[in-house]
Amino acid sequence: MKLYTYFRSSAAYRVRLGLALKGLEVQLEPVHLLRNGGEQHKVAYRAVNPLGLIPALSDGPHLFTESLAILEYLDETHPEPPLLPADAAGRARVRGLALTVACDIHPLNNLRVLKYLKDELGASQEQRDAWYHHWVAVGFEALEAELARSSATGRFCHGDAPTLADVCLVPQVYNARRFGCPLEPYPTIGRIDELCRALPAFQQAAPEAQPDAE
């Protein structure tokens, strides 16, 4: 398998986590999102993913994009340890938590949105930071409420083993911390993030452990 990745991409970080948790070997193909205007915009990478987004995963004759689709593919083809619970209600809850990050927080704050705010709308750095902090706060407030109130929350987001929800949460917390978002209001998120980052698989997949880390 080959993973097209960038060390700070939270979507690529999710897939690295899934691969590491399952103990799968993968060839990393870094795509620098900032150098020379962004290597994701070059013809060579657009042939891999026409949308020009990271990550992409090739597995033999197959090529996949979108981090959650890749993670579910890995879970179906390499089911141990599972990223989704065995029961339908549990799977729906975990997917809901993961999608809160992947669909409601991350798309509003990813690189191309921040660049559009700057280059096309003329937003200042202060305005872009305020935008970023606002949408993280909206999403984290909802996640914290769900995690804190639900009896399905265990040591991790769902039960006592990492799931797809944790694989999405930890990269988002990493980005929030990098952008200076206040995290004190979210003690359950903070507890789960700390527990996850102590695991070898999470350390292996962390941005600072990647060969393209700067």
GROMACS .gro file of C-alpha atoms in nm:
model
  214
    1MET     CA    1   0.000   0.000   0.000
    2LYS     CA    2   0.104   0.357  -0.066
    3LEU     CA    3  -0.033   0.656   0.124
    4TYR     CA    4  -0.010   1.005  -0.021
    5THR     CA    5   0.031   1.213   0.291
    6TYR     CA    6   0.141   1.541   0.445
    7PHE     CA    7   0.261   1.541   0.803
    8ARG     CA    8   0.025   1.819   0.918
    9SER     CA    9  -0.280   1.712   0.721
   10SER     CA   10  -0.535   1.601   0.979
   11ALA     CA   11  -0.715   1.387   0.719
   12ALA     CA   12  -0.390   1.204   0.636
   13TYR     CA   13  -0.319   1.180   1.011
   14ARG     CA   14  -0.648   0.990   1.051
   15VAL     CA   15  -0.547   0.734   0.791
   16ARG     CA   16  -0.198   0.696   0.939
   17LEU     CA   17  -0.366   0.624   1.272
   18GLY     CA   18  -0.590   0.359   1.120
   19LEU     CA   19  -0.294   0.192   0.952
   20ALA     CA   20  -0.086   0.203   1.270
   21LEU     CA   21  -0.364   0.065   1.491
   22LYS     CA   22  -0.402  -0.227   1.253
   23GLY     CA   23  -0.027  -0.281   1.226
   24LEU     CA   24  -0.026  -0.240   0.848
   25GLU     CA   25   0.286  -0.150   0.655
   26VAL     CA   26   0.253   0.132   0.407
   27GLN     CA   27   0.483   0.329   0.179
   28LEU     CA   28   0.450   0.699   0.254
   29GLU     CA   29   0.450   0.938  -0.042
   30PRO     CA   30   0.472   1.293   0.096
   31VAL     CA   31   0.286   1.568  -0.091
   32HIS     CA   32   0.388   1.909   0.045
   33LEU     CA   33   0.080   2.130   0.070
   34LEU     CA   34   0.273   2.459   0.084
   35ARG     CA   35   0.595   2.422  -0.113
   36ASN     CA   36   0.599   2.581  -0.460
   37GLY     CA   37   0.235   2.679  -0.432
   38GLY     CA   38   0.131   2.336  -0.311
   39GLU     CA   39   0.234   2.006  -0.466
   40GLN     CA   40  -0.127   1.887  -0.445
   41HIS     CA   41  -0.204   2.122  -0.735
   42LYS     CA   42   0.058   1.974  -0.967
   43VAL     CA   43  -0.041   1.762  -1.264
   44ALA     CA   44   0.124   1.452  -1.116
   45TYR     CA   45  -0.089   1.456  -0.803
   46ARG     CA   46  -0.408   1.565  -0.981
   47ALA     CA   47  -0.373   1.240  -1.176
   48VAL     CA   48  -0.399   1.062  -0.840
   49ASN     CA   49  -0.679   1.275  -0.692
   50PRO     CA   50  -0.849   1.520  -0.930
   51LEU     CA   51  -0.975   1.721  -0.632
   52GLY     CA   52  -0.616   1.781  -0.521
   53LEU     CA   53  -0.674   1.683  -0.160
   54ILE     CA   54  -0.477   1.466   0.080
   55PRO     CA   55  -0.485   1.174   0.154
   56ALA     CA   56  -0.508   0.912  -0.116
   57LEU     CA   57  -0.434   0.543  -0.071
   58SER     CA   58  -0.333   0.295  -0.338
   59ASP     CA   59  -0.368  -0.074  -0.264
   60GLY     CA   60  -0.271  -0.292  -0.556
   61PRO     CA   61  -0.494  -0.194  -0.849
   62HIS     CA   62  -0.720   0.016  -0.627
   63LEU     CA   63  -0.693   0.387  -0.552
   64PHE     CA   64  -0.906   0.552  -0.284
   65THR     CA   65  -0.960   0.909  -0.166
   66GLU     CA   66  -1.143   1.064   0.134
   67SER     CA   67  -1.008   0.964   0.474
   68LEU     CA   68  -1.325   0.809   0.616
   69ALA     CA   69  -1.384   0.600   0.305
   70ILE     CA   70  -1.022   0.481   0.326
   71LEU     CA   71  -1.057   0.396   0.696
   72GLU     CA   72  -1.374   0.196   0.639
   73TYR     CA   73  -1.202   0.013   0.352
   74LEU     CA   74  -0.916  -0.075   0.585
   75ASP     CA   75  -1.162  -0.190   0.850
   76GLU     CA   76  -1.341  -0.419   0.606
   77THR     CA   77  -1.026  -0.566   0.452
   78HIS     CA   78  -0.826  -0.585   0.777
   79PRO     CA   79  -1.094  -0.625   1.045
   80GLU     CA   80  -0.868  -0.666   1.348
   81PRO     CA   81  -0.861  -0.463   1.561
   82PRO     CA   82  -1.194  -0.311   1.454
   83LEU     CA   83  -1.244   0.063   1.418
   84LEU     CA   84  -1.622   0.025   1.439
   85PRO     CA   85  -1.828  -0.152   1.708
   86ALA     CA   86  -2.004  -0.482   1.639
   87ASP     CA   87  -2.354  -0.347   1.705
   88ALA     CA   88  -2.552  -0.120   1.472
   89ALA     CA   89  -2.625   0.140   1.740
   90GLY     CA   90  -2.258   0.157   1.836
   91ARG     CA   91  -2.148   0.192   1.475
   92ALA     CA   92  -2.396   0.474   1.421
   93ARG     CA   93  -2.274   0.657   1.732
   94VAL     CA   94  -1.908   0.623   1.638
   95ARG     CA   95  -1.974   0.735   1.281
   96GLY     CA   96  -2.168   1.033   1.416
   97LEU     CA   97  -1.878   1.140   1.637
   98ALA     CA   98  -1.631   1.093   1.351
   99LEU     CA   99  -1.848   1.288   1.108
  100THR     CA  100  -1.885   1.577   1.352
  101VAL     CA  101  -1.511   1.624   1.310
  102ALA     CA  102  -1.472   1.525   0.946
  103CYS     CA  103  -1.781   1.705   0.811
  104ASP     CA  104  -1.871   1.981   1.057
  105ILE     CA  105  -1.536   2.110   1.189
  106HIS     CA  106  -1.254   2.021   0.954
  107PRO     CA  107  -1.398   2.136   0.617
  108LEU     CA  108  -1.452   2.489   0.748
  109ASN     CA  109  -1.095   2.516   0.872
  110ASN     CA  110  -0.879   2.332   0.623
  111LEU     CA  111  -0.598   2.492   0.424
  112ARG     CA  112  -0.791   2.578   0.111
  113VAL     CA  113  -1.065   2.755   0.309
  114LEU     CA  114  -0.813   2.958   0.508
  115LYS     CA  115  -0.631   3.048   0.186
  116TYR     CA  116  -0.959   3.159   0.027
  117LEU     CA  117  -1.038   3.378   0.326
  118LYS     CA  118  -0.697   3.543   0.287
  119ASP     CA  119  -0.646   3.558  -0.089
  120GLU     CA  120  -1.000   3.612  -0.217
  121LEU     CA  121  -1.181   3.783   0.070
  122GLY     CA  122  -0.888   3.976   0.213
  123ALA     CA  123  -0.931   3.848   0.567
  124SER     CA  124  -0.654   3.943   0.809
  125GLN     CA  125  -0.466   3.688   1.016
  126GLU     CA  126  -0.669   3.797   1.318
  127GLN     CA  127  -0.994   3.741   1.130
  128ARG     CA  128  -0.882   3.400   1.004
  129ASP     CA  129  -0.782   3.297   1.357
  130ALA     CA  130  -1.121   3.410   1.487
  131TRP     CA  131  -1.292   3.205   1.213
  132TYR     CA  132  -1.085   2.899   1.300
  133HIS     CA  133  -1.144   2.929   1.675
  134HIS     CA  134  -1.519   2.982   1.630
  135TRP     CA  135  -1.582   2.665   1.431
  136VAL     CA  136  -1.359   2.453   1.653
  137ALA     CA  137  -1.549   2.580   1.957
  138VAL     CA  138  -1.888   2.504   1.799
  139GLY     CA  139  -1.784   2.149   1.715
  140PHE     CA  140  -1.596   2.076   2.037
  141GLU     CA  141  -1.881   2.202   2.253
  142ALA     CA  142  -2.112   1.950   2.086
  143LEU     CA  143  -1.857   1.668   2.106
  144GLU     CA  144  -1.782   1.740   2.471
  145ALA     CA  145  -2.153   1.735   2.557
  146GLU     CA  146  -2.208   1.403   2.380
  147LEU     CA  147  -1.899   1.237   2.523
  148ALA     CA  148  -1.965   1.361   2.877
  149ARG     CA  149  -2.331   1.260   2.890
  150SER     CA  150  -2.325   0.920   2.721
  151SER     CA  151  -2.281   0.594   2.907
  152ALA     CA  152  -2.126   0.456   2.585
  153THR     CA  153  -1.819   0.673   2.642
  154GLY     CA  154  -1.549   0.472   2.812
  155ARG     CA  155  -1.178   0.523   2.835
  156PHE     CA  156  -1.205   0.628   2.471
  157CYS     CA  157  -1.481   0.793   2.268
  158HIS     CA  158  -1.677   0.467   2.258
  159GLY     CA  159  -1.589   0.196   2.502
  160ASP     CA  160  -1.242   0.097   2.608
  161ALA     CA  161  -1.060   0.066   2.275
  162PRO     CA  162  -0.987   0.330   2.009
  163THR     CA  163  -1.241   0.356   1.730
  164LEU     CA  164  -1.298   0.564   1.419
  165ALA     CA  165  -1.414   0.844   1.651
  166ASP     CA  166  -1.078   0.865   1.830
  167VAL     CA  167  -0.893   0.841   1.499
  168CYS     CA  168  -1.078   1.157   1.388
  169LEU     CA  169  -1.073   1.339   1.722
  170VAL     CA  170  -0.700   1.332   1.797
  171PRO     CA  171  -0.587   1.501   1.471
  172GLN     CA  172  -0.848   1.771   1.522
  173VAL     CA  173  -0.725   1.835   1.876
  174TYR     CA  174  -0.370   1.851   1.740
  175ASN     CA  175  -0.475   2.120   1.492
  176ALA     CA  176  -0.675   2.309   1.753
  177ARG     CA  177  -0.373   2.316   1.981
  178ARG     CA  178  -0.147   2.428   1.695
  179PHE     CA  179  -0.380   2.720   1.620
  180GLY     CA  180  -0.403   2.824   1.983
  181CYS     CA  181  -0.765   2.725   2.045
  182PRO     CA  182  -0.859   2.711   2.415
  183LEU     CA  183  -0.904   2.347   2.516
  184GLU     CA  184  -0.974   2.384   2.888
  185PRO     CA  185  -1.353   2.389   2.837
  186TYR     CA  186  -1.341   2.033   2.701
  187PRO     CA  187  -1.212   1.805   2.980
  188THR     CA  188  -1.353   1.483   2.835
  189ILE     CA  189  -1.198   1.553   2.496
  190GLY     CA  190  -0.871   1.637   2.670
  191ARG     CA  191  -0.874   1.315   2.874
  192ILE     CA  192  -0.938   1.098   2.568
  193ASP     CA  193  -0.677   1.281   2.360
  194GLU     CA  194  -0.413   1.235   2.630
  195LEU     CA  195  -0.492   0.865   2.665
  196CYS     CA  196  -0.478   0.810   2.289
  197ARG     CA  197  -0.149   0.993   2.244
  198ALA     CA  198   0.013   0.766   2.502
  199LEU     CA  199  -0.046   0.462   2.278
  200PRO     CA  200   0.236   0.346   2.048
  201ALA     CA  201   0.016   0.355   1.736
  202PHE     CA  202  -0.078   0.717   1.799
  203GLN     CA  203   0.286   0.808   1.860
  204GLN     CA  204   0.387   0.635   1.536
  205ALA     CA  205   0.128   0.828   1.336
  206ALA     CA  206   0.188   1.168   1.499
  207PRO     CA  207   0.291   1.457   1.273
  208GLU     CA  208   0.628   1.504   1.442
  209ALA     CA  209   0.715   1.137   1.377
  210GLN     CA  210   0.668   1.160   1.000
  211PRO     CA  211   0.963   1.160   0.756
  212ASP     CA  212   0.842   1.486   0.598
  213ALA     CA  213   0.800   1.667   0.933
  214GLU     CA  214   0.958   2.011   0.944
   0.00000   0.00000   0.00000
